[in-house]
Coordinates of C-alpha atoms in Angstrom, one line a residue:
X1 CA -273.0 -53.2 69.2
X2 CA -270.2 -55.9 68.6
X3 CA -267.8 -54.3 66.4
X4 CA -265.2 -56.6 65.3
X5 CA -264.4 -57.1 62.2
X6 CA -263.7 -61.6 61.6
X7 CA -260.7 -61.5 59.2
X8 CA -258.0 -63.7 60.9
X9 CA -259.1 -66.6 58.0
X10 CA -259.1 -65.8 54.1
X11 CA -260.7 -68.3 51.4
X12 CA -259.1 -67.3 48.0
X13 CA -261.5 -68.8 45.5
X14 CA -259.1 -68.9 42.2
X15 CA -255.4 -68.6 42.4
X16 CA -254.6 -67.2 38.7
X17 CA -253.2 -63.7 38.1
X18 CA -255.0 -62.2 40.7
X19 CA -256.2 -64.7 42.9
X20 CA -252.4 -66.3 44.0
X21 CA -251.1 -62.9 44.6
X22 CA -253.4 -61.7 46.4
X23 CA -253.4 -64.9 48.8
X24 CA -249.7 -64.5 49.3
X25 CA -249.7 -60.8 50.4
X26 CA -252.2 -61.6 52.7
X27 CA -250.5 -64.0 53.9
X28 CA -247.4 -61.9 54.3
X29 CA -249.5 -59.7 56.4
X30 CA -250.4 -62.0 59.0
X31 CA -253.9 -63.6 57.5
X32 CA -254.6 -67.1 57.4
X33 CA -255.1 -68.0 53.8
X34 CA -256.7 -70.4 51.7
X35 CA -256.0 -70.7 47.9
X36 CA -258.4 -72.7 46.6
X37 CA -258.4 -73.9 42.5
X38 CA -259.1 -76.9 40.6
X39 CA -256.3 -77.3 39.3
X40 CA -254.1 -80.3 40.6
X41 CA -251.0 -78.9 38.9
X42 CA -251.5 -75.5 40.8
X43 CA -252.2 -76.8 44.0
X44 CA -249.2 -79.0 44.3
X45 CA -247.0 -76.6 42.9
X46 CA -247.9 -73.9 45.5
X47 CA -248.0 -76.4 48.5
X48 CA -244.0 -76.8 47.4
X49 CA -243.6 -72.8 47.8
X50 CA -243.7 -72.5 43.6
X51 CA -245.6 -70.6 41.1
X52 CA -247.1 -72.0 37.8
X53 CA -247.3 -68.1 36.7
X54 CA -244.8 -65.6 36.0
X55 CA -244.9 -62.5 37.7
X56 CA -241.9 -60.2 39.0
X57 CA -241.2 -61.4 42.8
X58 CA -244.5 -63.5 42.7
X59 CA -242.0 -66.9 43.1
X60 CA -241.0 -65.0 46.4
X61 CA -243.9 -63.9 48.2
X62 CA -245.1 -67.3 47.5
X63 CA -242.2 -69.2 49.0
X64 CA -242.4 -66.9 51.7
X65 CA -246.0 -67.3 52.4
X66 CA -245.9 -71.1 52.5
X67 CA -243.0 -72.0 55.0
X68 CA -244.2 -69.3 57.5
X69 CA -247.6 -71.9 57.3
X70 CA -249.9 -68.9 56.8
X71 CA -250.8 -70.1 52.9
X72 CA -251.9 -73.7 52.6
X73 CA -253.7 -74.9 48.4
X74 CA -257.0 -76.7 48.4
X75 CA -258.7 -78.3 46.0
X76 CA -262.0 -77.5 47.6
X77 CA -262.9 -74.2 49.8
X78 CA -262.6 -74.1 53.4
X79 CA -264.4 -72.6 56.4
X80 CA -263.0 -69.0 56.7
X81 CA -264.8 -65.7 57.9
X82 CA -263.6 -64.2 54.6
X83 CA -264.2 -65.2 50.9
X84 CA -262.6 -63.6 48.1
X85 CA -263.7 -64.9 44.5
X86 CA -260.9 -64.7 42.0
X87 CA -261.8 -66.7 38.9
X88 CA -262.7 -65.9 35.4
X89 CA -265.3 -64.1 33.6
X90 CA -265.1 -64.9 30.1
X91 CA -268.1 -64.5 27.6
X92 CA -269.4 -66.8 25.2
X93 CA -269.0 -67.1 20.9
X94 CA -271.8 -64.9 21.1
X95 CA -270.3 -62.0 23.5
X96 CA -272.5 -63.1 25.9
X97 CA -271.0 -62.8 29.7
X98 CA -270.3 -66.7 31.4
X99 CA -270.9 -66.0 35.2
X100 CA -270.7 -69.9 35.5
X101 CA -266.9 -69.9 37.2
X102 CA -268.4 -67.4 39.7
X103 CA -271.5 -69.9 40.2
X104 CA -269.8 -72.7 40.6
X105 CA -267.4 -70.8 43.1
X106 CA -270.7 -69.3 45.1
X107 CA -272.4 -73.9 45.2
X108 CA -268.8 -74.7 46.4
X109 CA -268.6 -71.8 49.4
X110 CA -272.6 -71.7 50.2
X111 CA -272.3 -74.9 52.3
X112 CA -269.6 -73.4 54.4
X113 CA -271.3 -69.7 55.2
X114 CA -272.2 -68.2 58.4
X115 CA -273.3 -65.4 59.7
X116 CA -271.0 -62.5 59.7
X117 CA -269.0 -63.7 57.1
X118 CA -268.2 -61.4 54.2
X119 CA -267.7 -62.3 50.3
X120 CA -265.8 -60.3 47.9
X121 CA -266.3 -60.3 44.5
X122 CA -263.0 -59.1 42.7
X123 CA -263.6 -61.0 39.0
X124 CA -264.4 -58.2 37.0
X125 CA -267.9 -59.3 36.1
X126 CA -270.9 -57.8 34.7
X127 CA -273.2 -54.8 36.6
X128 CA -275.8 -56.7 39.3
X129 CA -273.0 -59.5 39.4
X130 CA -273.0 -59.1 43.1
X131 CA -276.7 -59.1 43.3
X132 CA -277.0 -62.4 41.9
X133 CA -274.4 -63.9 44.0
X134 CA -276.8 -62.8 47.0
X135 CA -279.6 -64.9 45.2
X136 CA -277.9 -67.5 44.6
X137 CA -276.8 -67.9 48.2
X138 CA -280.7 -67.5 48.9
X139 CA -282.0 -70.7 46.8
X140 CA -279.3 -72.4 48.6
X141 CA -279.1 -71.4 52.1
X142 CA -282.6 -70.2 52.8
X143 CA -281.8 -70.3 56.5
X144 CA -279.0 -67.2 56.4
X145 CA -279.7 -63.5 56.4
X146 CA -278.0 -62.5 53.0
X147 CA -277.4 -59.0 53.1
X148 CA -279.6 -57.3 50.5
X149 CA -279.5 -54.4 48.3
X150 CA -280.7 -50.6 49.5
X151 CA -281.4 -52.1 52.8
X152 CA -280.3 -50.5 55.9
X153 CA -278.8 -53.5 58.1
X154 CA -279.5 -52.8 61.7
X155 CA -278.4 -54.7 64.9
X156 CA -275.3 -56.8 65.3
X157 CA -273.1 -56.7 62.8
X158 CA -272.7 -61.2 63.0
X159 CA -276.2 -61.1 62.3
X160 CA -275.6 -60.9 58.1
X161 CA -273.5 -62.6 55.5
X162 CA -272.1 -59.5 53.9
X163 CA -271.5 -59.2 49.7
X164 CA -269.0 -57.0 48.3
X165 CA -267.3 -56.1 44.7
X166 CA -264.0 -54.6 45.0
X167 CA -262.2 -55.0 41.4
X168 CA -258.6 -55.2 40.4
X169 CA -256.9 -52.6 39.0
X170 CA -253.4 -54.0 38.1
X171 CA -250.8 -54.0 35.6
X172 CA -249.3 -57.9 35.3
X173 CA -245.5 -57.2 35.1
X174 CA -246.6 -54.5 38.3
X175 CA -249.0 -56.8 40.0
X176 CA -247.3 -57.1 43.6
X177 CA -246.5 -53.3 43.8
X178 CA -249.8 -52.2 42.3
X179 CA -252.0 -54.4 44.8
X180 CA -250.8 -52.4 47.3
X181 CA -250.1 -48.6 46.1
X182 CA -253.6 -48.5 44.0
X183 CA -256.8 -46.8 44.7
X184 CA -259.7 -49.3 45.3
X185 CA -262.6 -48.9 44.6
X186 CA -265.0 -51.0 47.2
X187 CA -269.0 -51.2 46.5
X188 CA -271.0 -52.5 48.8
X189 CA -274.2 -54.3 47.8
X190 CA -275.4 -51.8 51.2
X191 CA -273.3 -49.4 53.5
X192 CA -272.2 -52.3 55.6
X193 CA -270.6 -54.4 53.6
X194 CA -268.5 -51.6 51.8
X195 CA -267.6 -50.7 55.3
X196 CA -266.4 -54.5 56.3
X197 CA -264.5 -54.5 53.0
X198 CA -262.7 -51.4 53.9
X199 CA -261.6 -52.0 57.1
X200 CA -259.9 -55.5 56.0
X201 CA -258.5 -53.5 52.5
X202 CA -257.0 -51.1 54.8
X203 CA -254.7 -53.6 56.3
X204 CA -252.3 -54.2 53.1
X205 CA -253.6 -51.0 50.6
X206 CA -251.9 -48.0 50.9
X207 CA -253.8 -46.6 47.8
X208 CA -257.5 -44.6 48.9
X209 CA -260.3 -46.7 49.2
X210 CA -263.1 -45.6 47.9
X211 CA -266.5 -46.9 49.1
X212 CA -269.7 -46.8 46.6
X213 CA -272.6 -49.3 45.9
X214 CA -272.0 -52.6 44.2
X215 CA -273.7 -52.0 41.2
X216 CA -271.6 -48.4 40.5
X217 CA -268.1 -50.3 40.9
X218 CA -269.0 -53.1 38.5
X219 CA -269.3 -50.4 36.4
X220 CA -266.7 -48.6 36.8
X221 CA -264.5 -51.2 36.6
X222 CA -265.9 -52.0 32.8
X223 CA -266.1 -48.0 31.8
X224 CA -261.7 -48.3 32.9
X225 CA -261.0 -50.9 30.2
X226 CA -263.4 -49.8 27.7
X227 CA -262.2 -46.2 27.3
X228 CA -258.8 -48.1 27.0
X229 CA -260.1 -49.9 24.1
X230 CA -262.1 -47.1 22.8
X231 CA -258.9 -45.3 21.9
X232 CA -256.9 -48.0 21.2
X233 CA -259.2 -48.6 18.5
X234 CA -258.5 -44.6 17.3
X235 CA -254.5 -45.3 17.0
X236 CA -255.7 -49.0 14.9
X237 CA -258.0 -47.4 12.9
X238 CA -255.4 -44.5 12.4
X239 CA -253.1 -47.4 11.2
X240 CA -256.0 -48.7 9.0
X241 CA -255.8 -45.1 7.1
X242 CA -252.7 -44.6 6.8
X243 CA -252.0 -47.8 5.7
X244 CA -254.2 -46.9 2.7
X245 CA -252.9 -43.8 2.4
X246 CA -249.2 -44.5 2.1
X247 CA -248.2 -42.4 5.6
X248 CA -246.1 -44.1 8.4
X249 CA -248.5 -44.0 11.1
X250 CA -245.9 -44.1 13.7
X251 CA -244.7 -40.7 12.5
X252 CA -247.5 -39.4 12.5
X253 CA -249.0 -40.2 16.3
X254 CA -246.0 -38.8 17.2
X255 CA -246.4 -35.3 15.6
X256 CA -250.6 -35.2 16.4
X257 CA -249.1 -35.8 20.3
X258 CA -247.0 -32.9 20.1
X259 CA -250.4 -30.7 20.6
X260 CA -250.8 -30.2 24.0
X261 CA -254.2 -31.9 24.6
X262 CA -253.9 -34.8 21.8
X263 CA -252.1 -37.7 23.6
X264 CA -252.8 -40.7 20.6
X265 CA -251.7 -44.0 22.1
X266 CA -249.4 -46.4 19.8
X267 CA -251.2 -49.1 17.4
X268 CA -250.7 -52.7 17.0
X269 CA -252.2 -55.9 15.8
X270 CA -255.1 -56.4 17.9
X271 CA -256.1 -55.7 21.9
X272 CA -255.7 -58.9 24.5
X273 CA -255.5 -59.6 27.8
X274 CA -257.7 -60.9 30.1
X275 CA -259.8 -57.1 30.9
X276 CA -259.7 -54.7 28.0
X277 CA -260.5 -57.4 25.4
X278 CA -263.4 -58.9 27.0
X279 CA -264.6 -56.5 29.5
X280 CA -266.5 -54.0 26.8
X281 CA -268.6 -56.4 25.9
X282 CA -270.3 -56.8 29.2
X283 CA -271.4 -53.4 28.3
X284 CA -272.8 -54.1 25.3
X285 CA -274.9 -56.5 26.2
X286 CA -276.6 -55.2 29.0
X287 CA -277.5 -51.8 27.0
X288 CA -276.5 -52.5 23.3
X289 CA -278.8 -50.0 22.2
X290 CA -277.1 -47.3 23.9
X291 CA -273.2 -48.8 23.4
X292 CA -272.6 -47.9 20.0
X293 CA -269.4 -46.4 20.6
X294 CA -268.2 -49.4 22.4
X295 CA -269.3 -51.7 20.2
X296 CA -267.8 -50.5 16.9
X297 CA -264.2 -50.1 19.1
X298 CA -264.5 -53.5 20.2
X299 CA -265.1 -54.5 16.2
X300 CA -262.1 -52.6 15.0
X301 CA -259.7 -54.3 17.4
X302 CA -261.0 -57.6 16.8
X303 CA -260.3 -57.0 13.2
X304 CA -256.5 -56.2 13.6
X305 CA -255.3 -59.7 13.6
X306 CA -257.1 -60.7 10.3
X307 CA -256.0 -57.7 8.8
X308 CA -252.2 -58.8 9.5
X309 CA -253.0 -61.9 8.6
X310 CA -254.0 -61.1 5.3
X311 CA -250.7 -58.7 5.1
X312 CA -248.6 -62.2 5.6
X313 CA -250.5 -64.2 3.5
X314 CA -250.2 -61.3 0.8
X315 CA -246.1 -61.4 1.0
X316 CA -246.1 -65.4 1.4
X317 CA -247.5 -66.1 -2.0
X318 CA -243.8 -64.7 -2.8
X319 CA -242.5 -67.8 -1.5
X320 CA -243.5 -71.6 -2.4
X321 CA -242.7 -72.3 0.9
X322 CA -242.3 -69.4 3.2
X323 CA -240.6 -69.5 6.8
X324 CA -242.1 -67.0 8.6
X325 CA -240.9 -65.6 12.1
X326 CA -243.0 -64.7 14.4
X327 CA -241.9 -62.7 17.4
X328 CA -243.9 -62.4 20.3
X329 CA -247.0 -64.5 21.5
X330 CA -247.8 -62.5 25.0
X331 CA -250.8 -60.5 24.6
X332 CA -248.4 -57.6 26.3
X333 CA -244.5 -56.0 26.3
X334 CA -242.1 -58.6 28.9
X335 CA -245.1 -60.9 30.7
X336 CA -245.8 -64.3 29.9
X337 CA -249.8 -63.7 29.6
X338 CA -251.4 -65.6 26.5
X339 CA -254.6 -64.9 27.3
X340 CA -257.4 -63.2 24.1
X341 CA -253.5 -62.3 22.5
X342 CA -253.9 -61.4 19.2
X343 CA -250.4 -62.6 18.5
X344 CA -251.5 -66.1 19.5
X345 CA -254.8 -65.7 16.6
X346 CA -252.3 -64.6 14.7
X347 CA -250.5 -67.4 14.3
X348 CA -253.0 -70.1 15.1
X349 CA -254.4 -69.1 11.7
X350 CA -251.4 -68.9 9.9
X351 CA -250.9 -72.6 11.4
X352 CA -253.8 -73.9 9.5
X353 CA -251.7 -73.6 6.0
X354 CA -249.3 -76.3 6.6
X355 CA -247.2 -74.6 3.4
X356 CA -245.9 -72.2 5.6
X357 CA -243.0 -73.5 8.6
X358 CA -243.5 -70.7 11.2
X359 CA -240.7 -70.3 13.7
X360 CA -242.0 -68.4 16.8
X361 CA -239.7 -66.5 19.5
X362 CA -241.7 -66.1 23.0
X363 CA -238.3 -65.4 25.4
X364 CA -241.2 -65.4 28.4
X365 CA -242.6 -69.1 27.6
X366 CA -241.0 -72.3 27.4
X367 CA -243.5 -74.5 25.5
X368 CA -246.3 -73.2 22.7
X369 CA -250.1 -72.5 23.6
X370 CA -251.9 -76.0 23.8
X371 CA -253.6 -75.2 20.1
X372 CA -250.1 -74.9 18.2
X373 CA -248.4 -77.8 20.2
X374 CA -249.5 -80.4 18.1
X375 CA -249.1 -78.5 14.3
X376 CA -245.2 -79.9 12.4
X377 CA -245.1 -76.5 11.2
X378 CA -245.0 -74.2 14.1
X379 CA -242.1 -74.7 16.2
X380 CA -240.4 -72.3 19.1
X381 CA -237.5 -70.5 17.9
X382 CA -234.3 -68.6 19.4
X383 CA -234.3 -64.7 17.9
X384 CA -231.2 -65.1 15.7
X385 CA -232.5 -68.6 14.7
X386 CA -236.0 -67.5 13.6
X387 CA -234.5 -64.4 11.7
X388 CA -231.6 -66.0 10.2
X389 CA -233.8 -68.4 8.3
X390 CA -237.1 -66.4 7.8
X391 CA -238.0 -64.9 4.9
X392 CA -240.8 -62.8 6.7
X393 CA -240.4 -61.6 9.8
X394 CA -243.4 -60.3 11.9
X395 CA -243.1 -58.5 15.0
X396 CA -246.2 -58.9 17.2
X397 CA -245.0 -58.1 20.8
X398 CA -242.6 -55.5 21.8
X399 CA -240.3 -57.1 24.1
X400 CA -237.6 -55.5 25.6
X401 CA -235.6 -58.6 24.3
X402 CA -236.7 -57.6 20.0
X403 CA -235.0 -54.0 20.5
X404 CA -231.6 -55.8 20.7
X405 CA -231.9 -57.2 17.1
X406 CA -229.4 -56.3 15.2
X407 CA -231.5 -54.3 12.4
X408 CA -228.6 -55.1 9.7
X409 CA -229.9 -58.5 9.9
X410 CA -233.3 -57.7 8.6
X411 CA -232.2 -55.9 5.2
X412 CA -232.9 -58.9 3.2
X413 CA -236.2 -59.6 4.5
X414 CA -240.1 -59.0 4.1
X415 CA -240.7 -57.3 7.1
X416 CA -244.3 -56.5 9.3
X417 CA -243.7 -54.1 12.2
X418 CA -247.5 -54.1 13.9
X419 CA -245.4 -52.2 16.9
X420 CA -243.3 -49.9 15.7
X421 CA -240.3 -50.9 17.4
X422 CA -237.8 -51.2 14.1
X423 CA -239.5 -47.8 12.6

């Protein structure tokens, strides 16, 4: 039996968050890589040895990877024997999951498949995700053997095109690091493909890889970010209450945690990011029946930023014409990752009253989202600046660079800690 596993070329299908890092560290370790996105911008800018994302180091590796000639940008996919999809899986107005970036990537690689090849599935993307990439490379290349699910693959192992889901698990801010020291978790849509996936994980992850079917790490992967957002939803409701109820909640997380099995984690003005505040709702709508739970979490944190919304708009109509400062647009602490931020809801609808001038400090950005860039009343700010002149100040994001501010500065404002950083 011919044993080899055909890894020496890599076809990176989106190079985003995950997708550019990834390349570039397997680059570093010897692969032939191709990013591919549609984005012009990106492209060029990684053919130069840049980055159009921040990450700690990422500008490095990328460099790296480039002049050593082992990392080329394409605008279109090329022939490789492996094909990792990295694009996005957002859902619709209706919470209903849009596999169409993962379509589109599956037309654009179909033409290029042959046997033996292997594709792996890291979007995070709804259970039987994997099995419909395996149909769709049916309708369109009737002539290949697709491997199939529950069925044992026997005789050479170039025979098959090989399907795999192997999901990220990193922390942006840790992304480099955590690609490499994490646990994987690899499902195979059969026992051959896992196995394919392992051995070419097990070149650059020192973390255990741990094989199971495709359908069970899909889940997995959504059952991680929604028991996230099932108790972050317990510390904003918390806040909710005691809001209500005239206690500092802050003070009060912190006492409940002193039990030794009650570990509350902190409120704030919403959930984002591009997992926890879309990936529970994958859930839902394959079983919403049955998802109560994770529904009605999903509901409270999509509230928060209306609620502190309505807390500005409350203290504005103190003002005829309020400046208010808004600190922090990232959707977490020291990244510069907009996306589902409640920060950036935030104030996108306090932008639609054109009473207000709204001075916003984002030290990890150096121009406003595209949906702010065009409103006369919303302009970026330095810290001191935005304070100095606000008369409500609104901390959304808790930067390293806010726990600086000279408190003494904020005695003659309205103030709205959604962190708990100035408590």
């Amino acid at each position: 039996m011919n044993t080899k596993l055909y890894t020496e070329k890599i076809c990176v299908i989106g190079l985003g968050y995950i997708g550019l890092p990834t390349a570039s560290l397997l680059a570093t370790k010897g692969f032939e890589v191709y990013g591919v996105d549609v984005n012009e911008q990106t492209v060029d800018m990684i053919n130069r040895g840049r980055v159009h994302i921040y990450e700690p180091d990422l500008d490095v590796m990328v460099k790296a990877a480039v002049q050593s000639g082992r990392l080329r940008a394409f605008y279109e996919p090329q022939r490789a024997d492996v094909f990792i999809i990295a694009v996005p899986t957002p859902f619709t107005d209706g919470h209903k999951p849009d596999l169409s970036y993962i379509q589109h990537a599956v037309r654009t690689i179909a033409p290029l498949m042959e046997l033996g090849n292997l594709i792996i599935l890291e979007s995070t993307s709804p259970v039987g995700t994997t099995e419909r990439i395996g149909e769709w490379l049916r309708e369109i290349r009737p002539d290949l053997c697709i491997a199939n699910r529950g069925v044992v693959l026997n005789g050479e192992q170039n025979q098959t095109v090989y399907l795999a889901h192997c999901p990220e698990r990193v922390l942006p801010g840790q992304i480099l690091r955590e690609l490499v020291e994490n646990d994987r978790i690899i499902g195979g849509i059969e026992k051959r493909s896992a196995q394919k996936t392992k051995e070419l994980y097990q070149k650059f992850v020192k973390g255990e890889l741990l094989l199971t079917d495709s359908r069970t790490a899909e889940m997995s992967k959504l059952t991680e970010n929604a028991f996230r957002d099932v108790n972050i939803a317990f510390a904003n409701e918390l806040s909710l209450i005691c809001e209500d109820m005239d206690i500092n909640v802050w003070e009060l997380i912190k006492l409940a945690n002193r039990h030794p099995r009650v570990n509350i984690l902190q409120p704030g003005p919403g959930v984002g990011g591009h997992c926890i505040a879309v990936d529970p709702w994958f859930i839902v709508d394959a079983v919403p029946q049955k998802s109560k739970l994770i529904r009605t979490a999903r509901e409270v944190n999509d509230f928060k930023p209306q609620h502190v919304v309505n807390k500005i708009i409350t203290l504005s109509d103190r003002f005829k014409k309020p400046v208010i400062a808004c600190l922090g647009l990232a959707f977490k602490p020291d990244v510069d990752d907009l996306r589902e931020s409640p920060a950036v809801q935030i104030v996108t609808k306090l932008s639609e009253n054109l009473s207000y001038r709204i001075l916003i400090v984002e030290p990890h950005v150096t121009q406003l989202p595209e949906q702010l860039r065009e409103n006369e009343n919303v302009q970026l700010s330095s810290t001191m600046t935005a304070i100095h002149e606000a008369d409500i100040v609104v901390l959304l994001v808790n930067h390293k660079a806010f726990s600086d501010v000279d408190l003494t500065m904020l005695k003659e404002k309205f103030i709205i800690d959604t962190r708990g950083m100035w408590q």
